[in-house]
Amino acid sequence: MVNLSNIQKMMKEAQKMQEKLTQELEEIEEEASVGGGMVTIRMNGHKKVLSITINKEVINPDDPEMLQDLILSAFNETDRKVQEKIHEKLGGLTRGLGIPGLPGIPGFF
């Protein structure tokens, strides 16, 4: 027979862990610049873009592809840095739990 008090206790612990993980992700911020600082993107651990800075010298109406490439490169580099920070900061918290989709588990994000 399943002990309901144990299940409730586990659910409360899981909720506390989720709140802690959410807070930890909000505290993560990374940025990357490409093109010698022509484009910079800043992102948090929820992978929300916080800011994009574009140097006006890179804005050329005759060559929008160059700006598009720089933005894409800056985004991908920032995303990579955030992913590294997530695994570094949170991986130890959930390693070994065997819960798919959490840091420390292959396939996270």
PDB file of N, CA and C in Angstrom:
ATOM      1  N   MET A   1       0.846  -1.185   0.000  1.00  0.00           N
ATOM      2  CA  MET A   1       0.000   0.000   0.000  1.00  0.00           C
ATOM      3  C   MET A   1       0.888   1.244   0.000  1.00  0.00           C
ATOM      4  N   VAL A   2       0.485   2.225  -0.742  1.00  0.00           N
ATOM      5  CA  VAL A   2       1.252   3.462  -0.881  1.00  0.00           C
ATOM      6  C   VAL A   2       0.987   4.373   0.316  1.00  0.00           C
ATOM      7  N   ASN A   3       2.041   4.889   0.889  1.00  0.00           N
ATOM      8  CA  ASN A   3       1.936   5.792   2.030  1.00  0.00           C
ATOM      9  C   ASN A   3       1.730   7.215   1.503  1.00  0.00           C
ATOM     10  N   LEU A   4       0.532   7.765   1.700  1.00  0.00           N
ATOM     11  CA  LEU A   4       0.199   9.088   1.174  1.00  0.00           C
ATOM     12  C   LEU A   4       1.052  10.194   1.776  1.00  0.00           C
ATOM     13  N   SER A   5       1.426  10.056   3.036  1.00  0.00           N
ATOM     14  CA  SER A   5       2.250  11.104   3.651  1.00  0.00           C
ATOM     15  C   SER A   5       3.636  11.154   3.001  1.00  0.00           C
ATOM     16  N   ASN A   6       4.168   9.986   2.595  1.00  0.00           N
ATOM     17  CA  ASN A   6       5.453   9.966   1.892  1.00  0.00           C
ATOM     18  C   ASN A   6       5.346  10.637   0.524  1.00  0.00           C
ATOM     19  N   ILE A   7       4.255  10.385  -0.170  1.00  0.00           N
ATOM     20  CA  ILE A   7       4.040  10.996  -1.486  1.00  0.00           C
ATOM     21  C   ILE A   7       3.909  12.509  -1.336  1.00  0.00           C
ATOM     22  N   GLN A   8       3.165  12.953  -0.334  1.00  0.00           N
ATOM     23  CA  GLN A   8       3.016  14.396  -0.108  1.00  0.00           C
ATOM     24  C   GLN A   8       4.353  15.028   0.235  1.00  0.00           C
ATOM     25  N   LYS A   9       5.139  14.350   1.040  1.00  0.00           N
ATOM     26  CA  LYS A   9       6.454  14.862   1.406  1.00  0.00           C
ATOM     27  C   LYS A   9       7.356  14.972   0.170  1.00  0.00           C
ATOM     28  N   MET A  10       7.322  13.946  -0.671  1.00  0.00           N
ATOM     29  CA  MET A  10       8.112  13.971  -1.902  1.00  0.00           C
ATOM     30  C   MET A  10       7.661  15.092  -2.821  1.00  0.00           C
ATOM     31  N   MET A  11       6.365  15.330  -2.907  1.00  0.00           N
ATOM     32  CA  MET A  11       5.835  16.400  -3.752  1.00  0.00           C
ATOM     33  C   MET A  11       6.289  17.774  -3.242  1.00  0.00           C
ATOM     34  N   LYS A  12       6.288  17.969  -1.929  1.00  0.00           N
ATOM     35  CA  LYS A  12       6.749  19.225  -1.354  1.00  0.00           C
ATOM     36  C   LYS A  12       8.236  19.438  -1.633  1.00  0.00           C
ATOM     37  N   GLU A  13       9.018  18.377  -1.515  1.00  0.00           N
ATOM     38  CA  GLU A  13      10.454  18.460  -1.800  1.00  0.00           C
ATOM     39  C   GLU A  13      10.691  18.786  -3.280  1.00  0.00           C
ATOM     40  N   ALA A  14       9.909  18.152  -4.148  1.00  0.00           N
ATOM     41  CA  ALA A  14      10.037  18.413  -5.582  1.00  0.00           C
ATOM     42  C   ALA A  14       9.674  19.864  -5.895  1.00  0.00           C
ATOM     43  N   GLN A  15       8.653  20.390  -5.237  1.00  0.00           N
ATOM     44  CA  GLN A  15       8.252  21.778  -5.446  1.00  0.00           C
ATOM     45  C   GLN A  15       9.351  22.732  -4.976  1.00  0.00           C
ATOM     46  N   LYS A  16       9.975  22.440  -3.830  1.00  0.00           N
ATOM     47  CA  LYS A  16      11.069  23.266  -3.322  1.00  0.00           C
ATOM     48  C   LYS A  16      12.243  23.254  -4.295  1.00  0.00           C
ATOM     49  N   MET A  17      12.537  22.073  -4.827  1.00  0.00           N
ATOM     50  CA  MET A  17      13.644  21.952  -5.779  1.00  0.00           C
ATOM     51  C   MET A  17      13.337  22.732  -7.051  1.00  0.00           C
ATOM     52  N   GLN A  18      12.101  22.665  -7.521  1.00  0.00           N
ATOM     53  CA  GLN A  18      11.709  23.403  -8.717  1.00  0.00           C
ATOM     54  C   GLN A  18      11.850  24.901  -8.488  1.00  0.00           C
ATOM     55  N   GLU A  19      11.443  25.380  -7.331  1.00  0.00           N
ATOM     56  CA  GLU A  19      11.576  26.800  -7.019  1.00  0.00           C
ATOM     57  C   GLU A  19      13.044  27.215  -6.981  1.00  0.00           C
ATOM     58  N   LYS A  20      13.886  26.375  -6.399  1.00  0.00           N
ATOM     59  CA  LYS A  20      15.319  26.668  -6.335  1.00  0.00           C
ATOM     60  C   LYS A  20      15.926  26.693  -7.734  1.00  0.00           C
ATOM     61  N   LEU A  21      15.560  25.730  -8.565  1.00  0.00           N
ATOM     62  CA  LEU A  21      16.069  25.687  -9.935  1.00  0.00           C
ATOM     63  C   LEU A  21      15.631  26.921 -10.722  1.00  0.00           C
ATOM     64  N   THR A  22      14.381  27.319 -10.558  1.00  0.00           N
ATOM     65  CA  THR A  22      13.874  28.511 -11.239  1.00  0.00           C
ATOM     66  C   THR A  22      14.666  29.743 -10.826  1.00  0.00           C
ATOM     67  N   GLN A  23      14.918  29.880  -9.541  1.00  0.00           N
ATOM     68  CA  GLN A  23      15.694  31.012  -9.027  1.00  0.00           C
ATOM     69  C   GLN A  23      17.121  30.984  -9.574  1.00  0.00           C
ATOM     70  N   GLU A  24      17.733  29.808  -9.582  1.00  0.00           N
ATOM     71  CA  GLU A  24      19.103  29.675 -10.081  1.00  0.00           C
ATOM     72  C   GLU A  24      19.174  30.063 -11.562  1.00  0.00           C
ATOM     73  N   LEU A  25      18.180  29.651 -12.345  1.00  0.00           N
ATOM     74  CA  LEU A  25      18.169  29.991 -13.769  1.00  0.00           C
ATOM     75  C   LEU A  25      18.017  31.489 -13.988  1.00  0.00           C
ATOM     76  N   GLU A  26      17.229  32.137 -13.143  1.00  0.00           N
ATOM     77  CA  GLU A  26      17.054  33.586 -13.270  1.00  0.00           C
ATOM     78  C   GLU A  26      18.340  34.343 -12.956  1.00  0.00           C
ATOM     79  N   GLU A  27      19.177  33.782 -12.112  1.00  0.00           N
ATOM     80  CA  GLU A  27      20.414  34.440 -11.713  1.00  0.00           C
ATOM     81  C   GLU A  27      21.518  34.304 -12.762  1.00  0.00           C
ATOM     82  N   ILE A  28      21.382  33.333 -13.650  1.00  0.00           N
ATOM     83  CA  ILE A  28      22.386  33.142 -14.695  1.00  0.00           C
ATOM     84  C   ILE A  28      22.204  34.212 -15.765  1.00  0.00           C
ATOM     85  N   GLU A  29      23.284  34.893 -16.104  1.00  0.00           N
ATOM     86  CA  GLU A  29      23.292  35.835 -17.219  1.00  0.00           C
ATOM     87  C   GLU A  29      24.616  35.706 -17.946  1.00  0.00           C
ATOM     88  N   GLU A  30      24.545  35.609 -19.247  1.00  0.00           N
ATOM     89  CA  GLU A  30      25.731  35.530 -20.083  1.00  0.00           C
ATOM     90  C   GLU A  30      25.543  36.448 -21.278  1.00  0.00           C
ATOM     91  N   GLU A  31      26.685  36.878 -21.840  1.00  0.00           N
ATOM     92  CA  GLU A  31      26.622  37.645 -23.067  1.00  0.00           C
ATOM     93  C   GLU A  31      27.766  37.235 -23.970  1.00  0.00           C
ATOM     94  N   ALA A  32      27.574  37.477 -25.258  1.00  0.00           N
ATOM     95  CA  ALA A  32      28.606  37.198 -26.242  1.00  0.00           C
ATOM     96  C   ALA A  32      28.578  38.298 -27.280  1.00  0.00           C
ATOM     97  N   SER A  33      29.765  38.632 -27.751  1.00  0.00           N
ATOM     98  CA  SER A  33      29.926  39.626 -28.813  1.00  0.00           C
ATOM     99  C   SER A  33      30.592  38.962 -30.003  1.00  0.00           C
ATOM    100  N   VAL A  34      30.215  39.401 -31.187  1.00  0.00           N
ATOM    101  CA  VAL A  34      30.830  38.905 -32.415  1.00  0.00           C
ATOM    102  C   VAL A  34      31.171  40.093 -33.304  1.00  0.00           C
ATOM    103  N   GLY A  35      31.987  39.830 -34.305  1.00  0.00           N
ATOM    104  CA  GLY A  35      32.351  40.890 -35.239  1.00  0.00           C
ATOM    105  C   GLY A  35      33.148  42.000 -34.575  1.00  0.00           C
ATOM    106  N   GLY A  36      34.000  41.630 -33.643  1.00  0.00           N
ATOM    107  CA  GLY A  36      34.790  42.646 -32.958  1.00  0.00           C
ATOM    108  C   GLY A  36      33.941  43.571 -32.107  1.00  0.00           C
ATOM    109  N   GLY A  37      32.850  43.034 -31.565  1.00  0.00           N
ATOM    110  CA  GLY A  37      31.969  43.825 -30.701  1.00  0.00           C
ATOM    111  C   GLY A  37      30.863  44.541 -31.453  1.00  0.00           C
ATOM    112  N   MET A  38      30.691  44.220 -32.710  1.00  0.00           N
ATOM    113  CA  MET A  38      29.652  44.878 -33.517  1.00  0.00           C
ATOM    114  C   MET A  38      28.247  44.475 -33.075  1.00  0.00           C
ATOM    115  N   VAL A  39      28.086  43.231 -32.626  1.00  0.00           N
ATOM    116  CA  VAL A  39      26.793  42.750 -32.140  1.00  0.00           C
ATOM    117  C   VAL A  39      27.032  42.018 -30.822  1.00  0.00           C
ATOM    118  N   THR A  40      26.248  42.382 -29.803  1.00  0.00           N
ATOM    119  CA  THR A  40      26.337  41.742 -28.493  1.00  0.00           C
ATOM    120  C   THR A  40      24.937  41.343 -28.053  1.00  0.00           C
ATOM    121  N   ILE A  41      24.818  40.127 -27.553  1.00  0.00           N
ATOM    122  CA  ILE A  41      23.535  39.639 -27.037  1.00  0.00           C
ATOM    123  C   ILE A  41      23.754  39.175 -25.602  1.00  0.00           C
ATOM    124  N   ARG A  42      22.807  39.527 -24.731  1.00  0.00           N
ATOM    125  CA  ARG A  42      22.814  39.114 -23.327  1.00  0.00           C
ATOM    126  C   ARG A  42      21.560  38.280 -23.087  1.00  0.00           C
ATOM    127  N   MET A  43      21.721  37.151 -22.361  1.00  0.00           N
ATOM    128  CA  MET A  43      20.632  36.190 -22.171  1.00  0.00           C
ATOM    129  C   MET A  43      20.690  35.647 -20.744  1.00  0.00           C
ATOM    130  N   ASN A  44      19.513  35.281 -20.203  1.00  0.00           N
ATOM    131  CA  ASN A  44      19.502  34.679 -18.866  1.00  0.00           C
ATOM    132  C   ASN A  44      19.383  33.159 -18.969  1.00  0.00           C
ATOM    133  N   GLY A  45      19.358  32.506 -17.824  1.00  0.00           N
ATOM    134  CA  GLY A  45      19.320  31.051 -17.771  1.00  0.00           C
ATOM    135  C   GLY A  45      18.033  30.429 -18.267  1.00  0.00           C
ATOM    136  N   HIS A  46      16.990  31.230 -18.410  1.00  0.00           N
ATOM    137  CA  HIS A  46      15.745  30.742 -19.007  1.00  0.00           C
ATOM    138  C   HIS A  46      15.791  30.877 -20.515  1.00  0.00           C
ATOM    139  N   LYS A  47      16.972  31.317 -21.008  1.00  0.00           N
ATOM    140  CA  LYS A  47      17.225  31.536 -22.429  1.00  0.00           C
ATOM    141  C   LYS A  47      16.344  32.651 -22.992  1.00  0.00           C
ATOM    142  N   LYS A  48      16.051  33.608 -22.142  1.00  0.00           N
ATOM    143  CA  LYS A  48      15.342  34.810 -22.553  1.00  0.00           C
ATOM    144  C   LYS A  48      16.389  35.855 -22.924  1.00  0.00           C
ATOM    145  N   VAL A  49      16.281  36.424 -24.112  1.00  0.00           N
ATOM    146  CA  VAL A  49      17.214  37.460 -24.538  1.00  0.00           C
ATOM    147  C   VAL A  49      16.892  38.728 -23.759  1.00  0.00           C
ATOM    148  N   LEU A  50      17.897  39.232 -23.040  1.00  0.00           N
ATOM    149  CA  LEU A  50      17.720  40.418 -22.209  1.00  0.00           C
ATOM    150  C   LEU A  50      18.066  41.699 -22.961  1.00  0.00           C
ATOM    151  N   SER A  51      19.030  41.611 -23.865  1.00  0.00           N
ATOM    152  CA  SER A  51      19.381  42.790 -24.655  1.00  0.00           C
ATOM    153  C   SER A  51      20.158  42.389 -25.898  1.00  0.00           C
ATOM    154  N   ILE A  52      20.040  43.235 -26.899  1.00  0.00           N
ATOM    155  CA  ILE A  52      20.825  43.117 -28.127  1.00  0.00           C
ATOM    156  C   ILE A  52      21.398  44.494 -28.397  1.00  0.00           C
ATOM    157  N   THR A  53      22.712  44.552 -28.578  1.00  0.00           N
ATOM    158  CA  THR A  53      23.373  45.810 -28.903  1.00  0.00           C
ATOM    159  C   THR A  53      23.991  45.656 -30.284  1.00  0.00           C
ATOM    160  N   ILE A  54      23.644  46.587 -31.167  1.00  0.00           N
ATOM    161  CA  ILE A  54      24.168  46.562 -32.534  1.00  0.00           C
ATOM    162  C   ILE A  54      24.883  47.880 -32.781  1.00  0.00           C
ATOM    163  N   ASN A  55      26.152  47.794 -33.149  1.00  0.00           N
ATOM    164  CA  ASN A  55      26.921  48.982 -33.486  1.00  0.00           C
ATOM    165  C   ASN A  55      26.394  49.541 -34.801  1.00  0.00           C
ATOM    166  N   LYS A  56      26.142  50.848 -34.844  1.00  0.00           N
ATOM    167  CA  LYS A  56      25.535  51.448 -36.037  1.00  0.00           C
ATOM    168  C   LYS A  56      26.401  51.294 -37.278  1.00  0.00           C
ATOM    169  N   GLU A  57      27.695  51.075 -37.096  1.00  0.00           N
ATOM    170  CA  GLU A  57      28.585  50.905 -38.247  1.00  0.00           C
ATOM    171  C   GLU A  57      28.306  49.627 -39.027  1.00  0.00           C
ATOM    172  N   VAL A  58      27.684  48.658 -38.389  1.00  0.00           N
ATOM    173  CA  VAL A  58      27.415  47.381 -39.041  1.00  0.00           C
ATOM    174  C   VAL A  58      26.071  47.392 -39.786  1.00  0.00           C
ATOM    175  N   ILE A  59      25.283  48.454 -39.608  1.00  0.00           N
ATOM    176  CA  ILE A  59      23.980  48.538 -40.273  1.00  0.00           C
ATOM    177  C   ILE A  59      24.175  49.085 -41.683  1.00  0.00           C
ATOM    178  N   ASN A  60      24.006  48.209 -42.650  1.00  0.00           N
ATOM    179  CA  ASN A  60      24.175  48.571 -44.054  1.00  0.00           C
ATOM    180  C   ASN A  60      22.952  48.074 -44.813  1.00  0.00           C
ATOM    181  N   PRO A  61      22.091  48.996 -45.266  1.00  0.00           N
ATOM    182  CA  PRO A  61      20.874  48.576 -45.976  1.00  0.00           C
ATOM    183  C   PRO A  61      21.163  47.752 -47.234  1.00  0.00           C
ATOM    184  N   ASP A  62      22.370  47.888 -47.783  1.00  0.00           N
ATOM    185  CA  ASP A  62      22.713  47.135 -48.989  1.00  0.00           C
ATOM    186  C   ASP A  62      23.223  45.724 -48.689  1.00  0.00           C
ATOM    187  N   ASP A  63      23.448  45.421 -47.396  1.00  0.00           N
ATOM    188  CA  ASP A  63      23.968  44.113 -47.021  1.00  0.00           C
ATOM    189  C   ASP A  63      23.315  43.614 -45.727  1.00  0.00           C
ATOM    190  N   PRO A  64      21.992  43.392 -45.747  1.00  0.00           N
ATOM    191  CA  PRO A  64      21.321  42.937 -44.526  1.00  0.00           C
ATOM    192  C   PRO A  64      21.778  41.546 -44.082  1.00  0.00           C
ATOM    193  N   GLU A  65      22.268  40.746 -45.024  1.00  0.00           N
ATOM    194  CA  GLU A  65      22.705  39.386 -44.679  1.00  0.00           C
ATOM    195  C   GLU A  65      23.854  39.405 -43.687  1.00  0.00           C
ATOM    196  N   MET A  66      24.761  40.385 -43.789  1.00  0.00           N
ATOM    197  CA  MET A  66      25.886  40.455 -42.870  1.00  0.00           C
ATOM    198  C   MET A  66      25.384  40.676 -41.439  1.00  0.00           C
ATOM    199  N   LEU A  67      24.442  41.590 -41.262  1.00  0.00           N
ATOM    200  CA  LEU A  67      23.891  41.848 -39.942  1.00  0.00           C
ATOM    201  C   LEU A  67      23.130  40.628 -39.424  1.00  0.00           C
ATOM    202  N   GLN A  68      22.388  39.991 -40.295  1.00  0.00           N
ATOM    203  CA  GLN A  68      21.666  38.777 -39.907  1.00  0.00           C
ATOM    204  C   GLN A  68      22.631  37.702 -39.422  1.00  0.00           C
ATOM    205  N   ASP A  69      23.732  37.520 -40.144  1.00  0.00           N
ATOM    206  CA  ASP A  69      24.731  36.519 -39.756  1.00  0.00           C
ATOM    207  C   ASP A  69      25.361  36.854 -38.407  1.00  0.00           C
ATOM    208  N   LEU A  70      25.661  38.137 -38.190  1.00  0.00           N
ATOM    209  CA  LEU A  70      26.257  38.546 -36.918  1.00  0.00           C
ATOM    210  C   LEU A  70      25.296  38.303 -35.752  1.00  0.00           C
ATOM    211  N   ILE A  71      24.029  38.646 -35.949  1.00  0.00           N
ATOM    212  CA  ILE A  71      23.028  38.434 -34.889  1.00  0.00           C
ATOM    213  C   ILE A  71      22.885  36.943 -34.593  1.00  0.00           C
ATOM    214  N   LEU A  72      22.805  36.144 -35.635  1.00  0.00           N
ATOM    215  CA  LEU A  72      22.676  34.697 -35.460  1.00  0.00           C
ATOM    216  C   LEU A  72      23.895  34.127 -34.725  1.00  0.00           C
ATOM    217  N   SER A  73      25.077  34.550 -35.120  1.00  0.00           N
ATOM    218  CA  SER A  73      26.302  34.076 -34.463  1.00  0.00           C
ATOM    219  C   SER A  73      26.337  34.492 -32.995  1.00  0.00           C
ATOM    220  N   ALA A  74      25.967  35.743 -32.705  1.00  0.00           N
ATOM    221  CA  ALA A  74      25.963  36.233 -31.324  1.00  0.00           C
ATOM    222  C   ALA A  74      24.946  35.463 -30.491  1.00  0.00           C
ATOM    223  N   PHE A  75      23.780  35.206 -31.060  1.00  0.00           N
ATOM    224  CA  PHE A  75      22.759  34.448 -30.337  1.00  0.00           C
ATOM    225  C   PHE A  75      23.249  33.040 -30.019  1.00  0.00           C
ATOM    226  N   ASN A  76      23.789  32.365 -31.019  1.00  0.00           N
ATOM    227  CA  ASN A  76      24.248  30.986 -30.813  1.00  0.00           C
ATOM    228  C   ASN A  76      25.382  30.916 -29.799  1.00  0.00           C
ATOM    229  N   GLU A  77      26.300  31.870 -29.832  1.00  0.00           N
ATOM    230  CA  GLU A  77      27.397  31.873 -28.869  1.00  0.00           C
ATOM    231  C   GLU A  77      26.884  32.153 -27.455  1.00  0.00           C
ATOM    232  N   THR A  78      25.946  33.080 -27.325  1.00  0.00           N
ATOM    233  CA  THR A  78      25.376  33.375 -26.011  1.00  0.00           C
ATOM    234  C   THR A  78      24.619  32.161 -25.487  1.00  0.00           C
ATOM    235  N   ASP A  79      23.859  31.528 -26.336  1.00  0.00           N
ATOM    236  CA  ASP A  79      23.126  30.316 -25.958  1.00  0.00           C
ATOM    237  C   ASP A  79      24.085  29.234 -25.470  1.00  0.00           C
ATOM    238  N   ARG A  80      25.201  29.051 -26.156  1.00  0.00           N
ATOM    239  CA  ARG A  80      26.195  28.060 -25.754  1.00  0.00           C
ATOM    240  C   ARG A  80      26.760  28.385 -24.371  1.00  0.00           C
ATOM    241  N   LYS A  81      27.049  29.664 -24.128  1.00  0.00           N
ATOM    242  CA  LYS A  81      27.586  30.076 -22.831  1.00  0.00           C
ATOM    243  C   LYS A  81      26.568  29.855 -21.712  1.00  0.00           C
ATOM    244  N   VAL A  82      25.305  30.164 -21.985  1.00  0.00           N
ATOM    245  CA  VAL A  82      24.251  29.939 -20.984  1.00  0.00           C
ATOM    246  C   VAL A  82      24.133  28.453 -20.688  1.00  0.00           C
ATOM    247  N   GLN A  83      24.164  27.636 -21.719  1.00  0.00           N
ATOM    248  CA  GLN A  83      24.059  26.186 -21.534  1.00  0.00           C
ATOM    249  C   GLN A  83      25.200  25.671 -20.664  1.00  0.00           C
ATOM    250  N   GLU A  84      26.400  26.134 -20.921  1.00  0.00           N
ATOM    251  CA  GLU A  84      27.553  25.740 -20.101  1.00  0.00           C
ATOM    252  C   GLU A  84      27.350  26.139 -18.639  1.00  0.00           C
ATOM    253  N   LYS A  85      26.888  27.363 -18.435  1.00  0.00           N
ATOM    254  CA  LYS A  85      26.691  27.873 -17.074  1.00  0.00           C
ATOM    255  C   LYS A  85      25.612  27.077 -16.352  1.00  0.00           C
ATOM    256  N   ILE A  86      24.552  26.710 -17.069  1.00  0.00           N
ATOM    257  CA  ILE A  86      23.482  25.912 -16.471  1.00  0.00           C
ATOM    258  C   ILE A  86      24.037  24.572 -15.992  1.00  0.00           C
ATOM    259  N   HIS A  87      24.779  23.910 -16.847  1.00  0.00           N
ATOM    260  CA  HIS A  87      25.338  22.610 -16.461  1.00  0.00           C
ATOM    261  C   HIS A  87      26.335  22.754 -15.325  1.00  0.00           C
ATOM    262  N   GLU A  88      27.123  23.804 -15.356  1.00  0.00           N
ATOM    263  CA  GLU A  88      28.109  24.051 -14.315  1.00  0.00           C
ATOM    264  C   GLU A  88      27.447  24.340 -12.970  1.00  0.00           C
ATOM    265  N   LYS A  89      26.438  25.201 -12.999  1.00  0.00           N
ATOM    266  CA  LYS A  89      25.815  25.672 -11.769  1.00  0.00           C
ATOM    267  C   LYS A  89      24.781  24.698 -11.204  1.00  0.00           C
ATOM    268  N   LEU A  90      24.010  24.079 -12.070  1.00  0.00           N
ATOM    269  CA  LEU A  90      22.884  23.267 -11.615  1.00  0.00           C
ATOM    270  C   LEU A  90      23.081  21.769 -11.780  1.00  0.00           C
ATOM    271  N   GLY A  91      24.034  21.372 -12.571  1.00  0.00           N
ATOM    272  CA  GLY A  91      24.213  19.953 -12.862  1.00  0.00           C
ATOM    273  C   GLY A  91      24.371  19.109 -11.620  1.00  0.00           C
ATOM    274  N   GLY A  92      25.118  19.592 -10.648  1.00  0.00           N
ATOM    275  CA  GLY A  92      25.345  18.835  -9.431  1.00  0.00           C
ATOM    276  C   GLY A  92      24.106  18.667  -8.578  1.00  0.00           C
ATOM    277  N   LEU A  93      23.169  19.600  -8.701  1.00  0.00           N
ATOM    278  CA  LEU A  93      21.954  19.526  -7.891  1.00  0.00           C
ATOM    279  C   LEU A  93      21.065  18.352  -8.262  1.00  0.00           C
ATOM    280  N   THR A  94      21.055  18.010  -9.545  1.00  0.00           N
ATOM    281  CA  THR A  94      20.094  17.011  -9.998  1.00  0.00           C
ATOM    282  C   THR A  94      20.738  15.748 -10.539  1.00  0.00           C
ATOM    283  N   ARG A  95      22.063  15.719 -10.578  1.00  0.00           N
ATOM    284  CA  ARG A  95      22.766  14.551 -11.112  1.00  0.00           C
ATOM    285  C   ARG A  95      22.365  13.308 -10.317  1.00  0.00           C
ATOM    286  N   GLY A  96      22.029  12.275 -11.020  1.00  0.00           N
ATOM    287  CA  GLY A  96      21.719  11.023 -10.351  1.00  0.00           C
ATOM    288  C   GLY A  96      20.255  10.834 -10.009  1.00  0.00           C
ATOM    289  N   LEU A  97      19.441  11.863 -10.226  1.00  0.00           N
ATOM    290  CA  LEU A  97      18.020  11.700  -9.908  1.00  0.00           C
ATOM    291  C   LEU A  97      17.287  10.878 -10.959  1.00  0.00           C
ATOM    292  N   GLY A  98      17.817  10.894 -12.183  1.00  0.00           N
ATOM    293  CA  GLY A  98      17.174  10.138 -13.249  1.00  0.00           C
ATOM    294  C   GLY A  98      15.890  10.755 -13.736  1.00  0.00           C
ATOM    295  N   ILE A  99      15.766  12.087 -13.604  1.00  0.00           N
ATOM    296  CA  ILE A  99      14.572  12.774 -14.072  1.00  0.00           C
ATOM    297  C   ILE A  99      14.894  13.424 -15.404  1.00  0.00           C
ATOM    298  N   PRO A 100      14.281  12.976 -16.511  1.00  0.00           N
ATOM    299  CA  PRO A 100      14.578  13.536 -17.824  1.00  0.00           C
ATOM    300  C   PRO A 100      14.294  15.044 -17.852  1.00  0.00           C
ATOM    301  N   GLY A 101      15.181  15.771 -18.570  1.00  0.00           N
ATOM    302  CA  GLY A 101      14.964  17.194 -18.770  1.00  0.00           C
ATOM    303  C   GLY A 101      15.587  18.077 -17.721  1.00  0.00           C
ATOM    304  N   LEU A 102      16.277  17.527 -16.741  1.00  0.00           N
ATOM    305  CA  LEU A 102      16.923  18.339 -15.714  1.00  0.00           C
ATOM    306  C   LEU A 102      18.417  18.416 -15.981  1.00  0.00           C
ATOM    307  N   PRO A 103      19.071  19.512 -15.535  1.00  0.00           N
ATOM    308  CA  PRO A 103      20.513  19.627 -15.717  1.00  0.00           C
ATOM    309  C   PRO A 103      21.227  18.420 -15.116  1.00  0.00           C
ATOM    310  N   GLY A 104      22.318  18.052 -15.763  1.00  0.00           N
ATOM    311  CA  GLY A 104      23.065  16.907 -15.284  1.00  0.00           C
ATOM    312  C   GLY A 104      22.591  15.617 -15.946  1.00  0.00           C
ATOM    313  N   ILE A 105      21.506  15.722 -16.680  1.00  0.00           N
ATOM    314  CA  ILE A 105      20.955  14.572 -17.387  1.00  0.00           C
ATOM    315  C   ILE A 105      21.170  14.808 -18.884  1.00  0.00           C
ATOM    316  N   PRO A 106      21.710  13.854 -19.622  1.00  0.00           N
ATOM    317  CA  PRO A 106      21.872  14.043 -21.071  1.00  0.00           C
ATOM    318  C   PRO A 106      20.553  14.466 -21.717  1.00  0.00           C
ATOM    319  N   GLY A 107      20.645  15.420 -22.612  1.00  0.00           N
ATOM    320  CA  GLY A 107      19.455  15.877 -23.317  1.00  0.00           C
ATOM    321  C   GLY A 107      18.809  17.103 -22.698  1.00  0.00           C
ATOM    322  N   PHE A 108      19.392  17.625 -21.609  1.00  0.00           N
ATOM    323  CA  PHE A 108      18.827  18.834 -20.998  1.00  0.00           C
ATOM    324  C   PHE A 108      18.923  19.970 -21.982  1.00  0.00           C
ATOM    325  N   PHE A 109      17.844  20.658 -22.192  1.00  0.00           N
ATOM    326  CA  PHE A 109      17.689  21.730 -23.173  1.00  0.00           C
ATOM    327  C   PHE A 109      18.029  21.187 -24.528  1.00  0.00           C
TER     328      PHE A 109
END
